[in-house]
CSV table of C-alpha atoms (C1' of nucleotides) in Angstrom, one decimal:
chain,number,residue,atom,x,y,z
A,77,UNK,CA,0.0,0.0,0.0
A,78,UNK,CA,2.7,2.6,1.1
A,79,UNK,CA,4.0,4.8,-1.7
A,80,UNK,CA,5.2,8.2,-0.5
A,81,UNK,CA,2.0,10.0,0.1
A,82,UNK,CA,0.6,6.6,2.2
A,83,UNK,CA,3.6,7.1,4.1
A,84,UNK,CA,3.7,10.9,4.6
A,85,UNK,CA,-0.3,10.7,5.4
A,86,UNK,CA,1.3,8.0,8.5
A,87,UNK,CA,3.1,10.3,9.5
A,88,UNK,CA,1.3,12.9,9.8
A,89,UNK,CA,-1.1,11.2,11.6
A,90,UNK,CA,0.8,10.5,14.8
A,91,UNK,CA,4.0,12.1,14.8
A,92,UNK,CA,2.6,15.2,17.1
A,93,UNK,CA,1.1,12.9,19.3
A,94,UNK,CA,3.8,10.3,19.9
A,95,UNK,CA,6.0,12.9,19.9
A,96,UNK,CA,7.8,12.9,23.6
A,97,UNK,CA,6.3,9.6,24.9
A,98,UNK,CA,8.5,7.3,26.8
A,99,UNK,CA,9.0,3.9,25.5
A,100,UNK,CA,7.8,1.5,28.4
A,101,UNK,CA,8.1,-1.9,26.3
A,102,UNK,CA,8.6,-3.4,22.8
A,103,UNK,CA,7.6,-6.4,21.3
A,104,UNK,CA,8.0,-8.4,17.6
A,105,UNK,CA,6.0,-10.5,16.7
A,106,UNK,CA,6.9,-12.8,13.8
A,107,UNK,CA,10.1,-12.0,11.5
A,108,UNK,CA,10.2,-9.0,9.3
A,109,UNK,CA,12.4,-8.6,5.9
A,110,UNK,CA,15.4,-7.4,8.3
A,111,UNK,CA,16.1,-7.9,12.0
A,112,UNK,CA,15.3,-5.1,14.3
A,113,UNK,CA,18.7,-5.4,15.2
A,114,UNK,CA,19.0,-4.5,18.6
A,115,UNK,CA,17.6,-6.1,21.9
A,116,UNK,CA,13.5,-4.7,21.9
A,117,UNK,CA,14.3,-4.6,25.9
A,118,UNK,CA,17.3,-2.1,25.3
A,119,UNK,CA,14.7,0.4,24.3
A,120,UNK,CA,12.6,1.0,27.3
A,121,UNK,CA,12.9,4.2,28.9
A,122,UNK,CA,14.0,6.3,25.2
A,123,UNK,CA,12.0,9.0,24.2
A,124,UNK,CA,10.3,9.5,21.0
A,125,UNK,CA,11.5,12.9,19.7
A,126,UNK,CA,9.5,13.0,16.2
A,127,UNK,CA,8.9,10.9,13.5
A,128,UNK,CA,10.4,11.9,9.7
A,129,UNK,CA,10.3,10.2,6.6
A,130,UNK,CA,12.6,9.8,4.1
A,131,UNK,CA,11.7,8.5,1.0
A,132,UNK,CA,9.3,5.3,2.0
A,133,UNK,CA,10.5,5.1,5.3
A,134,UNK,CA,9.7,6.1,8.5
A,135,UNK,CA,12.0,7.5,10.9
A,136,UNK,CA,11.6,7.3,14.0
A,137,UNK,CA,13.8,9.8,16.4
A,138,UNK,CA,14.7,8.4,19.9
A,139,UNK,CA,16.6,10.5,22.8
A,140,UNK,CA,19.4,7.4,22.2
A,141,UNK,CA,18.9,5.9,18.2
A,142,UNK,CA,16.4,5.9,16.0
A,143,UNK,CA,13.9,3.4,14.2
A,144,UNK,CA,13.4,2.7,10.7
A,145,UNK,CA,10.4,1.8,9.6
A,146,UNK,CA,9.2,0.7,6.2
A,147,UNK,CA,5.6,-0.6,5.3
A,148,UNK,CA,6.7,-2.9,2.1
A,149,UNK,CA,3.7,-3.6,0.1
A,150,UNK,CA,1.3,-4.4,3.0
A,151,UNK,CA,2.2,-2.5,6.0
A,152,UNK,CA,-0.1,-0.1,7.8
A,153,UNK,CA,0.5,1.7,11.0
A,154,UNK,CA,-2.0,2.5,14.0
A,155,UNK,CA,-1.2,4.2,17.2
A,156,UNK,CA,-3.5,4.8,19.9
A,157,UNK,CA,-4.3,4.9,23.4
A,158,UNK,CA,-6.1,1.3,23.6
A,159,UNK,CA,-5.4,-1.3,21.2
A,160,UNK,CA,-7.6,-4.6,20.7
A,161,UNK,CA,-5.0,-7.8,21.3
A,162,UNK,CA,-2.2,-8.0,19.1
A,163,UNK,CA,-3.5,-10.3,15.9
A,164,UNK,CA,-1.6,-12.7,13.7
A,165,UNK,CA,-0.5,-9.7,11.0
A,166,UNK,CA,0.8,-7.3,13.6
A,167,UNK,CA,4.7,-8.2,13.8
A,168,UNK,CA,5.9,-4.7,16.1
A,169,UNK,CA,4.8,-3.1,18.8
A,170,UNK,CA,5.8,-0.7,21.0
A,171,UNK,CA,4.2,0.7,23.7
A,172,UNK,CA,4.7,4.2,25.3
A,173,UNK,CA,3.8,6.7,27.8
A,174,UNK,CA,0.9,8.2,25.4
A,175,UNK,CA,-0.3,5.1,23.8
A,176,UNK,CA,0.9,2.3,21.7
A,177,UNK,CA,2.4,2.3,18.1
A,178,UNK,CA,1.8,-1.0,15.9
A,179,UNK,CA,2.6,-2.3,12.4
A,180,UNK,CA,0.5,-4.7,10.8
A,181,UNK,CA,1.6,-6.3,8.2
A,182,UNK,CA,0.5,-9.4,6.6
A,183,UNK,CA,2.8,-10.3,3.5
A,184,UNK,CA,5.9,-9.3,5.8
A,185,UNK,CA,7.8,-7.6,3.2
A,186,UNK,CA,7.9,-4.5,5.4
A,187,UNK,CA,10.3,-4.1,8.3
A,188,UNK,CA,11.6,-2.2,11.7
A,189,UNK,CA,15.4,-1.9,11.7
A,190,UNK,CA,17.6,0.3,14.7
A,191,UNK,CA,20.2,2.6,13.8
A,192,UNK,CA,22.3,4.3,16.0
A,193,UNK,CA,22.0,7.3,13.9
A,194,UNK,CA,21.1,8.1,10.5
A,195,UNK,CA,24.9,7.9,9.3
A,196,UNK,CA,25.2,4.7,11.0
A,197,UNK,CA,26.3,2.0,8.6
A,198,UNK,CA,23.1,0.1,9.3
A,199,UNK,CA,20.8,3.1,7.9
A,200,UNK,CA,23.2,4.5,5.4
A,201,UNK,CA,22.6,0.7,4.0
A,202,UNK,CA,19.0,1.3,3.4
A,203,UNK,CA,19.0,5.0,3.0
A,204,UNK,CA,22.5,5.7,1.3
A,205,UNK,CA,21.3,5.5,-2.5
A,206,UNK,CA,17.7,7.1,-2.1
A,207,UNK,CA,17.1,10.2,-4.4
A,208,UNK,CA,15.8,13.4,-3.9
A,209,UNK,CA,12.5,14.2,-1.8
A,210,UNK,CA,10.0,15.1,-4.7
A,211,UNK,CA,8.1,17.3,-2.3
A,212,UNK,CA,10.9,19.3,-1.0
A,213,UNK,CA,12.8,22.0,-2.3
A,214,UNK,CA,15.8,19.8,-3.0
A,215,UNK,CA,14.0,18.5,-5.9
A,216,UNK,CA,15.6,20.2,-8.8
A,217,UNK,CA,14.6,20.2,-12.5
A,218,UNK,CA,17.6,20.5,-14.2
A,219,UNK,CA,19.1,17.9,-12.2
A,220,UNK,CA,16.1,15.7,-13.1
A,221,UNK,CA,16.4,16.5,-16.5
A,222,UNK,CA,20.4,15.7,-16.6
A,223,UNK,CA,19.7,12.2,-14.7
A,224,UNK,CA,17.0,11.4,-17.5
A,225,UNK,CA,19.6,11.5,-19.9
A,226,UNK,CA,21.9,9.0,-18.1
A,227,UNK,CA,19.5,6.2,-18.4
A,228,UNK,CA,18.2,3.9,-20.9
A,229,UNK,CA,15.7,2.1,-19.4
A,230,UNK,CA,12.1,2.7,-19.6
A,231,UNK,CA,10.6,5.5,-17.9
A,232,UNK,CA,8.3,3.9,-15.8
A,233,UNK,CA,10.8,1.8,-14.5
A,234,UNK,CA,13.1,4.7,-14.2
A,235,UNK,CA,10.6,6.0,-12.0
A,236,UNK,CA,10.2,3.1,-9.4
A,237,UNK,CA,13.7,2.5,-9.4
A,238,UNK,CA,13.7,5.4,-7.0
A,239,UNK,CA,17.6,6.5,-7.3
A,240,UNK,CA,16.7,9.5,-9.3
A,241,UNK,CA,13.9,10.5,-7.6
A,242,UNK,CA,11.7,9.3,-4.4
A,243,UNK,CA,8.9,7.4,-3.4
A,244,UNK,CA,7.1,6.7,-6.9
A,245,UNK,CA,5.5,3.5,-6.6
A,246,UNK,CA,3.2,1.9,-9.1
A,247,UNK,CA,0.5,3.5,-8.4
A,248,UNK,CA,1.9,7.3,-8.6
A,249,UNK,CA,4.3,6.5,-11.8
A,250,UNK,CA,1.1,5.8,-13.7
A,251,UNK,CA,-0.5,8.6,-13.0
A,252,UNK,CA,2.6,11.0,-13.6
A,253,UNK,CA,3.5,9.6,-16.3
A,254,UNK,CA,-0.5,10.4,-17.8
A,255,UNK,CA,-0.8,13.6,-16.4
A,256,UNK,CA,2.8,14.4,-18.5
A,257,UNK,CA,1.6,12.7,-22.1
A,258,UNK,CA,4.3,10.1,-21.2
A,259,UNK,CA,4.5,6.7,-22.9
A,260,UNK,CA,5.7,4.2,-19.9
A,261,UNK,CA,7.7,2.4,-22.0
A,262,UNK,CA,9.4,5.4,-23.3
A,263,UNK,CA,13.1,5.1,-22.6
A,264,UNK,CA,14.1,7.4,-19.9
A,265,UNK,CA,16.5,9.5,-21.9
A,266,UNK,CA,14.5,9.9,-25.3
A,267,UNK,CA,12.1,12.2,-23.2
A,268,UNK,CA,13.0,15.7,-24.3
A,269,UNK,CA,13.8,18.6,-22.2
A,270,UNK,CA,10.2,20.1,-22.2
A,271,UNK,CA,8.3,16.8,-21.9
A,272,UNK,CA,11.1,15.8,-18.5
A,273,UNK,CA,9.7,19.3,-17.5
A,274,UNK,CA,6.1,18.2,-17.4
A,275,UNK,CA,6.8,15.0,-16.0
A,276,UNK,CA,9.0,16.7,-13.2
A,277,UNK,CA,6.0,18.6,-12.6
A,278,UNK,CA,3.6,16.0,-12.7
A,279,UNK,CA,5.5,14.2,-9.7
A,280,UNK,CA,4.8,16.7,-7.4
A,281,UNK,CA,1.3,17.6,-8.5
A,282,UNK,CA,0.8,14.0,-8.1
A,283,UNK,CA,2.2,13.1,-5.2
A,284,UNK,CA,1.2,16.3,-3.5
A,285,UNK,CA,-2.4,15.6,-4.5
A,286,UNK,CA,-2.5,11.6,-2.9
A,287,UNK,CA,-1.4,13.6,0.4
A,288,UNK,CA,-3.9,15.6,0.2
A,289,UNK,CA,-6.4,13.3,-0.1
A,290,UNK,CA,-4.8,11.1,2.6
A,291,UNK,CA,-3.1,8.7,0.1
A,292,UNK,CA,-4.9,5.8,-1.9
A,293,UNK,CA,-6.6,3.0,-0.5
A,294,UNK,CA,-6.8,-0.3,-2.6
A,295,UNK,CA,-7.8,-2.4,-0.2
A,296,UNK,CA,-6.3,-1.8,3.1
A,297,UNK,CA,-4.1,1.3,3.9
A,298,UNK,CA,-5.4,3.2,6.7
A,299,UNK,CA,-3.2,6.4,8.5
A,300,UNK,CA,-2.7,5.6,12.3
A,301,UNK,CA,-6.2,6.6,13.3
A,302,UNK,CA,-7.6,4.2,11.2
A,303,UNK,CA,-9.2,6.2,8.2
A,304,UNK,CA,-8.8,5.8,4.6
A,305,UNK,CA,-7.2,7.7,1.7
A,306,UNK,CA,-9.1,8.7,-0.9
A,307,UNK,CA,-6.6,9.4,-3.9
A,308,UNK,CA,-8.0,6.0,-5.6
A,309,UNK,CA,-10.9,7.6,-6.6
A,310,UNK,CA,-9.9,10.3,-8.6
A,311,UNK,CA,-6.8,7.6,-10.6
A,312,UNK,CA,-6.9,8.7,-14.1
A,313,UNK,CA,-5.9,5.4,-15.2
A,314,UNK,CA,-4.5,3.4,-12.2
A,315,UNK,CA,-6.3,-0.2,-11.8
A,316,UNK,CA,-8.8,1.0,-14.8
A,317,UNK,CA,-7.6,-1.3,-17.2
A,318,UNK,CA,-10.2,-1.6,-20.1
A,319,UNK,CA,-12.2,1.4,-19.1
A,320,UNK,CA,-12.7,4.5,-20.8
A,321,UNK,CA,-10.0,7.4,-19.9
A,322,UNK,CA,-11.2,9.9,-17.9
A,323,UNK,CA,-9.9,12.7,-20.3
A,324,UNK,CA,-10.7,11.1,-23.8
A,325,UNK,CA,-12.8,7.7,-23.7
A,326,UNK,CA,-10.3,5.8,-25.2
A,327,UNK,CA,-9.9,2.2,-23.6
A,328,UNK,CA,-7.1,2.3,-20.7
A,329,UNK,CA,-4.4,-0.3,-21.3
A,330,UNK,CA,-2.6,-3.0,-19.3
A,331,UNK,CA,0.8,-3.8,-19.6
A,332,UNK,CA,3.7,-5.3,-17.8
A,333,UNK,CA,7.6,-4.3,-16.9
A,334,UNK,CA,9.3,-5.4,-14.5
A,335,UNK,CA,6.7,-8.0,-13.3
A,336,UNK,CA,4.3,-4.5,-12.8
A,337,UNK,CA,1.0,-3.9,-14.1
A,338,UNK,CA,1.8,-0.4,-15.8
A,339,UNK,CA,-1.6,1.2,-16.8
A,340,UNK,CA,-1.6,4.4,-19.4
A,341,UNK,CA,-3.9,5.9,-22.2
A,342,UNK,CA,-2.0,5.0,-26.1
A,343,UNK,CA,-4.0,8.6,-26.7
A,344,UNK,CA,-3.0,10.6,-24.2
A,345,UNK,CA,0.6,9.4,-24.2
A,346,UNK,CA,1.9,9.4,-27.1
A,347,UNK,CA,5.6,10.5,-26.4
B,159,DA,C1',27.7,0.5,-13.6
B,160,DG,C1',23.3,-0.3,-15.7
B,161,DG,C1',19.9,-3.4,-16.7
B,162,DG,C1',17.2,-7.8,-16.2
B,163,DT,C1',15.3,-11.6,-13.2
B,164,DG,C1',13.9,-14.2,-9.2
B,165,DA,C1',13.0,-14.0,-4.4
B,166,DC,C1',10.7,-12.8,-0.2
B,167,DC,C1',5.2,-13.8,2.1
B,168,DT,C1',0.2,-13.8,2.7
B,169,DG,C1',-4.3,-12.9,1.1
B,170,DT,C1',-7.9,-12.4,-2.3
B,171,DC,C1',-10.3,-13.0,-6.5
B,172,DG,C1',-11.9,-15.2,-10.7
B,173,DG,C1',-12.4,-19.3,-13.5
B,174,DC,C1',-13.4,-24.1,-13.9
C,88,DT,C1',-17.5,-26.0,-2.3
C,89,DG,C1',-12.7,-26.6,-3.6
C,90,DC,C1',-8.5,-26.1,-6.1
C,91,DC,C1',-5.3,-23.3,-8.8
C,92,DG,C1',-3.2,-19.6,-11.0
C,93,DA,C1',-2.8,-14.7,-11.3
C,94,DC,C1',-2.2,-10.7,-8.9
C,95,DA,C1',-1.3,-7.1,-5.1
C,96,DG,C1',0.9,-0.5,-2.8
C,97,DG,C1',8.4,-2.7,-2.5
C,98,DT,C1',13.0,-3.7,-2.8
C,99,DC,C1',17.1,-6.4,-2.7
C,100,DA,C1',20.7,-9.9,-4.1
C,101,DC,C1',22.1,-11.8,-7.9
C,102,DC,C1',23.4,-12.5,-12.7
C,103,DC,C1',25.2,-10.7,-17.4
DNA sequence: AGGGTGACCTGTCGGC
DNA sequence: TGCCGACAGGTCACCC
């Protein structure tokens, strides 16, 4: 579920109130895609400064460390003051002084690492080659425009890769990549110099848009107070395979790359 | 170094 | 009803 915008709506909805709780305990439940890497126990008694995100992943800031947090494909996040019994798909748990924070995940591809800092070898592992932020003001277009040029790969692909740029997932490189007139399967450094400037464009409108509307939600993703996103609904051609495009009727198509369903209008993208 | 592929894991849905 | 394959929001280790 989490792209950027799913992650950035998490966030948002409990950083300010977790924000100077005091861990009392932590516990895992079954094994995540990486070890936590640290004994749960050695936590207790840390406090939660705030919670950032960098690309897809949650960062947690304690007075001593921090946490990273990624959601995977099927992660979602809930903190509050009472919790129902942990269930089978909730694999961390920590509880503090103003309530308790838990992933669920069911397919497990997400995880919870420590670091002792961000420049600790263990995060630099998982954050060293990340791209820019899309959504801050790091995000530059020539620069975009110059790392197009270095790769010949398709720009959908490009896209997820997420080296040049952020938290595009499959969802949001569909939708970017209509909203620019891009053809997914357009290799990233045929697109010219205007058309990376729509496209650069796009990304943020995008992405800033799914925040907005508290991300998408497929089937699952709910923030941490439990409510839903609502970005699905206005998809110009995500999961609309075979129906008409929202801007000119024309049958939406299907493809894969990558082992991705790619979804994109052959009249609106022609490039 | 960039590009392609399989792997990780569980659940759901459609077809027969 | 049951079984089976396809598919799902991500990313990494591994080949060439």
């Amino acid at each position: 579920m989490p792209e950027l915008p799913e992650v950035e709506v998490t966030r948002l909805s409990f950083t300010d109130r977790i924000a100077g709780a005091q861990v009392c305990s932590v516990t895992m439940g079954k094994p995540l895609r990486w070890a936590l890497g640290c004994d749960p126990a050695a936590l207790t008694g840390r406090r939660v400064l705030q919670v950032r995100r960098r690309g897809k992943y949650l960062l947690i800031d304690l007075s001593e460390g921090l946490l990273l947090m990624h959601l995977g494909m099927s992660g979602s996040v809930v903190f509050s003051g009472h919790l129902p019994a942990a269930g089978k798909h909730d694999h961390f748990e920590m509880q503090t002084s103003r309530g308790c924070l838990r992933l669920n995940d069911p397919r497990r591809f997400g995880a919870v690492v420590y670091a002792a800092s961000e420049s600790d070898p263990v995060a630099q592992k998982l954050l060293g080659r990340l791209g820019v932020e899309p959504l801050g003001g790091d995000f530059s277009l020539s620069a975009f425009q110059v790392a197009l040029k270095s790769r010949n790969t398709a720009i959908k692909q490009v896209l997820l890769a997420g080296d040049i740029v952020v938290g595009v997932g499959n969802i949001y490189a569909s939708e970017a990549l209509f909203m620019a007139g891009i053809r997914p399967t357009l290799s990233a450094c045929k697109i010219s110099k205007p058309r990376a400037a729509l496209l650069h464009a796009a990304i943020v409108r995008v992405l800033a848009d799914a925040v907005a509307q508290g991300g998408s939600t497929l089937r699952d993703f709910s923030n941490a107070h439990g409510e839903q996103g609502h970005f699905q609904l206005q998809a110009m051609v995500y999961d609309r395979a075979g129906l008409p495009c929202r801007r000119c009727e024309a049958p939406v198509r299907r493809i894969v790359q990558g082992q991705r369903s790619t979804f994109y209008c052959a009249a609106c993208q022609k490039f």
